[in-house]
Tab-separated table of C-alpha atoms in Angstrom:
chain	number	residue	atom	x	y	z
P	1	UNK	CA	-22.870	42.332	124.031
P	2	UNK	CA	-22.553	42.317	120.418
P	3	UNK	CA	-26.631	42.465	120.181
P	4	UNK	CA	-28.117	42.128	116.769
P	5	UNK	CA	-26.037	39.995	114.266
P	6	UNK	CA	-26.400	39.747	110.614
P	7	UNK	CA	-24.521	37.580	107.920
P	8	UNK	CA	-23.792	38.476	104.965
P	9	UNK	CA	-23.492	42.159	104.858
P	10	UNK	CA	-24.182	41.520	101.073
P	11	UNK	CA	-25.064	39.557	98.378
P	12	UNK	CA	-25.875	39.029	94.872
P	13	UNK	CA	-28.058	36.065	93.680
P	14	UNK	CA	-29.020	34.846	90.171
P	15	UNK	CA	-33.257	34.275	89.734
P	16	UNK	CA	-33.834	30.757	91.107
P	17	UNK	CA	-30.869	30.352	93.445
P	18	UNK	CA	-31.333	30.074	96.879
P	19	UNK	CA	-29.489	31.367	100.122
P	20	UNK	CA	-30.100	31.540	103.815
P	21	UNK	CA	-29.680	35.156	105.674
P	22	UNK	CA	-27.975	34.308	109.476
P	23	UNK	CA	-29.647	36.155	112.611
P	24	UNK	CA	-28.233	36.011	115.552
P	25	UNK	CA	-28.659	38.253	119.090
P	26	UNK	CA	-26.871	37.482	122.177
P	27	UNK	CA	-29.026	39.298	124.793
P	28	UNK	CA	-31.312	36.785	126.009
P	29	UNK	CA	-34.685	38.166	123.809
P	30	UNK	CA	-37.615	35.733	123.344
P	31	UNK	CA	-38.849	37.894	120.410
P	32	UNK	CA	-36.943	37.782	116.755
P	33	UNK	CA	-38.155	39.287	113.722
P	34	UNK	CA	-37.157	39.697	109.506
P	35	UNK	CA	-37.958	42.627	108.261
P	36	UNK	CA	-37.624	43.767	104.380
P	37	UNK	CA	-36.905	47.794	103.214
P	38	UNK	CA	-37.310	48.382	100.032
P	39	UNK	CA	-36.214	51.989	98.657
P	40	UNK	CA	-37.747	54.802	99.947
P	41	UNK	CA	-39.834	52.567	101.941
P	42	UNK	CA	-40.742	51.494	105.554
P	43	UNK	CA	-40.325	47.909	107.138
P	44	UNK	CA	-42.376	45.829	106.310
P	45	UNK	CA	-42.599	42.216	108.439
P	46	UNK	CA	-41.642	38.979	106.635
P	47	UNK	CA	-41.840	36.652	109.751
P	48	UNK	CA	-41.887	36.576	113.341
P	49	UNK	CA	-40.686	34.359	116.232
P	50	UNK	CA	-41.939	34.224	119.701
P	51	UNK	CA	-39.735	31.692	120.936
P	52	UNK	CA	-37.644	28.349	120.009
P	53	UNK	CA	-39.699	26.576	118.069
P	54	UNK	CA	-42.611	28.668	117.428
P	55	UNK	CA	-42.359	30.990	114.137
P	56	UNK	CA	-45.526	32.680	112.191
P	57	UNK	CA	-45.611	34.733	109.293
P	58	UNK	CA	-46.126	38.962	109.227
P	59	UNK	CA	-47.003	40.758	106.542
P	60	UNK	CA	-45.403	39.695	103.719
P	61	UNK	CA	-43.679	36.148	104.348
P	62	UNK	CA	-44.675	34.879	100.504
P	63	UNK	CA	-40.943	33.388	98.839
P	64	UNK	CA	-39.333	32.715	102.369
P	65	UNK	CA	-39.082	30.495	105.548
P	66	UNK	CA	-37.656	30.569	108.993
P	67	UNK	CA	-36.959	28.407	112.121
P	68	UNK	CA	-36.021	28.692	115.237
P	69	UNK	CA	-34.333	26.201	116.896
P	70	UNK	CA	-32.358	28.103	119.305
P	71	UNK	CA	-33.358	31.075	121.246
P	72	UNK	CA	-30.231	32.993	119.945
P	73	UNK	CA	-30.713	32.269	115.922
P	74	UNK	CA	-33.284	32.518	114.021
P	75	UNK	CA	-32.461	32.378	110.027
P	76	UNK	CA	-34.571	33.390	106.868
P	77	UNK	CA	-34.387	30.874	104.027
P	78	UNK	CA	-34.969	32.198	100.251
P	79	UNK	CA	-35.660	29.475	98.364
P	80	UNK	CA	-36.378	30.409	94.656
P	81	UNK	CA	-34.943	33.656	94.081
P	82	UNK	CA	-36.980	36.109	92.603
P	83	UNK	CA	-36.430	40.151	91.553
P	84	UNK	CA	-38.743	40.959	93.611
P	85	UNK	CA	-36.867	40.191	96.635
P	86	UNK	CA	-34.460	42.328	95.787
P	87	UNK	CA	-34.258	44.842	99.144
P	88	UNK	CA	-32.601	45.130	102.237
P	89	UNK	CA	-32.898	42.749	104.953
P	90	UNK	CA	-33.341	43.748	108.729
P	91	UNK	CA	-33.236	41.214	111.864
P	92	UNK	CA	-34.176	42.637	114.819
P	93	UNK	CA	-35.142	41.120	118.481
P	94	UNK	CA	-36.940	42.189	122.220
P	95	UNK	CA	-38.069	40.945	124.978
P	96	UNK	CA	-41.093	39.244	125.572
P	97	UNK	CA	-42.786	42.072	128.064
P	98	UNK	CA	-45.507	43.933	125.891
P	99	UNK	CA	-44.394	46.315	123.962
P	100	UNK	CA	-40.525	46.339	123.981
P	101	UNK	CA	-38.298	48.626	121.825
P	102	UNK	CA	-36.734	46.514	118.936
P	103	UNK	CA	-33.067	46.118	119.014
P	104	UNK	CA	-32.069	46.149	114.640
P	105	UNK	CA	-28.925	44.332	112.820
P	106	UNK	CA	-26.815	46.061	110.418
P	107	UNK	CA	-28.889	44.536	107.642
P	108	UNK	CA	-28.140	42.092	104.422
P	109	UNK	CA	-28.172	43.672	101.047
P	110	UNK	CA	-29.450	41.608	98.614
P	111	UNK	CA	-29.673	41.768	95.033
P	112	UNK	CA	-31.454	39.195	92.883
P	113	UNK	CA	-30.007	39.648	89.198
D	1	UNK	CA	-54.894	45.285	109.441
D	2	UNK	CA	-53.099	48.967	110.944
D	3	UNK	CA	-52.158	51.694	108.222
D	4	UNK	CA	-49.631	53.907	109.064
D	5	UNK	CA	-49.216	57.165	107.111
D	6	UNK	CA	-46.513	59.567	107.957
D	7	UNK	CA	-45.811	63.000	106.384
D	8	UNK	CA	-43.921	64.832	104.966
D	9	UNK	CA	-41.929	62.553	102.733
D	10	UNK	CA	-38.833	65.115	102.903
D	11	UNK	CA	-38.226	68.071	104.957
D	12	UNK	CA	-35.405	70.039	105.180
D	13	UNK	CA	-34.841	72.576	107.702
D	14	UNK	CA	-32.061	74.984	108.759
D	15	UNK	CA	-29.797	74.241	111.405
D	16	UNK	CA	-31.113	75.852	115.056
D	17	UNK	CA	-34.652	75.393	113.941
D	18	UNK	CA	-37.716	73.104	114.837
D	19	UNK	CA	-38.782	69.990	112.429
D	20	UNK	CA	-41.865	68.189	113.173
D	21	UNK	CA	-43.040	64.738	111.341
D	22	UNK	CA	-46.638	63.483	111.780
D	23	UNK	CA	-48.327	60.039	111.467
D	24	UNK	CA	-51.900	58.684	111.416
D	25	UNK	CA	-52.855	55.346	112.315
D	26	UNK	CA	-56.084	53.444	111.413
D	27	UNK	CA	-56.596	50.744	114.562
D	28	UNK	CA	-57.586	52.920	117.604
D	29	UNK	CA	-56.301	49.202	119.271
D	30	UNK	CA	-53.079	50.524	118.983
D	31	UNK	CA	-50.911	51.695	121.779
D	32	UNK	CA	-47.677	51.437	121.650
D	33	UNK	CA	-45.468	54.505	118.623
D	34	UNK	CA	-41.843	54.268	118.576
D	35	UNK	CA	-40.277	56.406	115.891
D	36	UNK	CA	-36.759	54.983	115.161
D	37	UNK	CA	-33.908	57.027	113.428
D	38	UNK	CA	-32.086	55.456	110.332
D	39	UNK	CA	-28.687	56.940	108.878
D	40	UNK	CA	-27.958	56.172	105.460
D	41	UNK	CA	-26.540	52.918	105.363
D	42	UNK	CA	-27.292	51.986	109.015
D	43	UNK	CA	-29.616	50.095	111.492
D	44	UNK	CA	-32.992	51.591	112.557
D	45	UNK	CA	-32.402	53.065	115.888
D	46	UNK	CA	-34.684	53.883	118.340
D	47	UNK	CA	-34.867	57.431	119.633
D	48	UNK	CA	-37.753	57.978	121.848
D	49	UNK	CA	-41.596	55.903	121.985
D	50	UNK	CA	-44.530	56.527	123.597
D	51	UNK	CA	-47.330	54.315	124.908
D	52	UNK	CA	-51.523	55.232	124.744
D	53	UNK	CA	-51.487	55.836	128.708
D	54	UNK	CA	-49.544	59.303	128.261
D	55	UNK	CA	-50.232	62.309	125.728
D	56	UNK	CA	-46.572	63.635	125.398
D	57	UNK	CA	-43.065	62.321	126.149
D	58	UNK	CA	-39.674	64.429	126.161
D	59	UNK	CA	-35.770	63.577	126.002
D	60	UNK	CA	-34.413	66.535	125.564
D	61	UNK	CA	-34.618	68.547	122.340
D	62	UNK	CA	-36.659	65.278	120.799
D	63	UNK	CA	-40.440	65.192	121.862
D	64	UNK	CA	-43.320	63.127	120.438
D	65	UNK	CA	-46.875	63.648	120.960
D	66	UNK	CA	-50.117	61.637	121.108
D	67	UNK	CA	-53.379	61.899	120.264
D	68	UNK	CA	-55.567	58.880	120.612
D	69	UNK	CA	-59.084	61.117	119.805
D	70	UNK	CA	-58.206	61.944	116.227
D	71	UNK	CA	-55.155	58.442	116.200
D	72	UNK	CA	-52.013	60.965	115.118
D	73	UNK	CA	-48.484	61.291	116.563
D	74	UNK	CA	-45.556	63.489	116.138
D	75	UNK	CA	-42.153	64.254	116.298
D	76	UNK	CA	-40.237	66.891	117.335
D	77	UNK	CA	-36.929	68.221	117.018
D	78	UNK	CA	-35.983	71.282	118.571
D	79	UNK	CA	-32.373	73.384	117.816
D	80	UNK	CA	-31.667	71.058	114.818
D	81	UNK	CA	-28.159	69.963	114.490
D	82	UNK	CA	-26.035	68.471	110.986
D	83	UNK	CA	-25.881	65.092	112.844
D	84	UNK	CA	-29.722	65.051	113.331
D	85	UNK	CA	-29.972	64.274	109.303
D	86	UNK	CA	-31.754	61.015	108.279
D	87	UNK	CA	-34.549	58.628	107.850
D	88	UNK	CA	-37.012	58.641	110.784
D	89	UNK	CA	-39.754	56.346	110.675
D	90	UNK	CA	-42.658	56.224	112.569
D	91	UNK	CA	-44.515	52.939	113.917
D	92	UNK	CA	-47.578	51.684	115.536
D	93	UNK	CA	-48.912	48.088	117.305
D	94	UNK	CA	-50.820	46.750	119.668
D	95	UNK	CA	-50.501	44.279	121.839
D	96	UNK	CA	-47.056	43.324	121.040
D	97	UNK	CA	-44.684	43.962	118.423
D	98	UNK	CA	-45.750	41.127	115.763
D	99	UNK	CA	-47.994	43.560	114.113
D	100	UNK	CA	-45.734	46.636	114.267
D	101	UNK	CA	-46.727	48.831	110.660
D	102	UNK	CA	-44.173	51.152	109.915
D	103	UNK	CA	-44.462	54.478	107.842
D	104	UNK	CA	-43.369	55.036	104.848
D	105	UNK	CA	-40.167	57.060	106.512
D	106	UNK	CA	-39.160	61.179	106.311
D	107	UNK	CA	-35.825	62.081	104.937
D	108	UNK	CA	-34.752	64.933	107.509
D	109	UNK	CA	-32.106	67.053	105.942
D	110	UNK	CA	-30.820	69.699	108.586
D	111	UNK	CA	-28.559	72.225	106.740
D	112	UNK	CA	-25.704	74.120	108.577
């Protein structure tokens, strides 16, 4: 299994542009989730997905968007870029039993110039 | 919503000794504290969790503690090693993982 999948590894937007970060897991988990890290900082939760179809947002989901149309994908949509969203980008999945470890990508850097 | 707090911020230790990280929690709902490992440049990796039904949990020389009374966990890391460097962030939910609050992270520098 390759598990947690993230595209691109990097990237560096101009203010206003917009770009979609690509999630993908292969293990069969009902559960996805976008995280952002900004330095020195923990995760915080951008948006969550319980299954195709049905997305909500976490804890900070202002400037982004999601779907799920497949239980493998589930991509993050910027759609005005700002400086603020400069940070690190983490995709992670588990099952749907309570309480499941979390399973992480490799992460997209992104840097809004 | 759950705060997590986690301290210290840094800690640097010598290699062959003990380092222990703490975190509070505010939601005494809560019931489920992974603490996940992060090199520099990597994924968050899980190294050991513990749910509100037990008070410790071991895998070998990594430990964590519970208490739900005064809602604080901790790590521990016995016989530090070099490789044992890093980020290690603390976490807290309840019910399921859509409100998972992280800490604020502890850079663990182990030095030979």
């Amino acid at each position: 299994n390759a598990g947690v999948t993230q595209t691109p590894k990097f990237r560096i937007l101009k203010i206003g542009q917009s770009m979609t970060l690509q999630c993908a897991q292969d293990m069969n988990h009902n559960y996805m989730y976008w995280y952002r890290q900004d330095p020195g900082m923990g995760l915080k939760l951008i948006y969550y997905s319980v299954g195709a179809g049905i997305t909500d947002k976490g804890e900070v989901p202002n400037g982004y968007n999601v779907s799920r149309s497949t239980t493998e994908d589930f991509p993050l949509r910027l759609e005005l870029a700002a400086p603020s969203q400069t940070s690190v980008y983490f995709c992670a999945s588990s099952y749907l039993q309570e309480n499941q470890p979390q399973h992480f990508g490799d992460g997209t850097r992104l840097s809004i110039l | 919503g759950e705060n997590v707090e986690q301290h210290p911020s840094t800690l640097s230790v010598q290699e062959g000794d003990s380092a222990v990280i703490k975190c509070t929690y505010s939601d005494s709902a809560s019931n489920y504290f992974p603490w996940y490992k992060q090199e520099l440049g990597k994924r968050p990796q899980l190294i050991i969790d513990i749910r509100s039904n037990v008070g410790e949990k071991k895998d070998q020389r990594i430990a964590v503690t519970l208490n739900k009374t005064a809602k604080h966990f901790s790590l521990h890391i016995t016989e530090t090693q070099p490789e044992d460097s890093a980020v290690y962030f603390c976490a807290a939910s309840k019910y399921n993982n859509n409100d998972m609050r992280f800490g604020a992270g502890t850079r663990l520098t182990v030095k030979p």
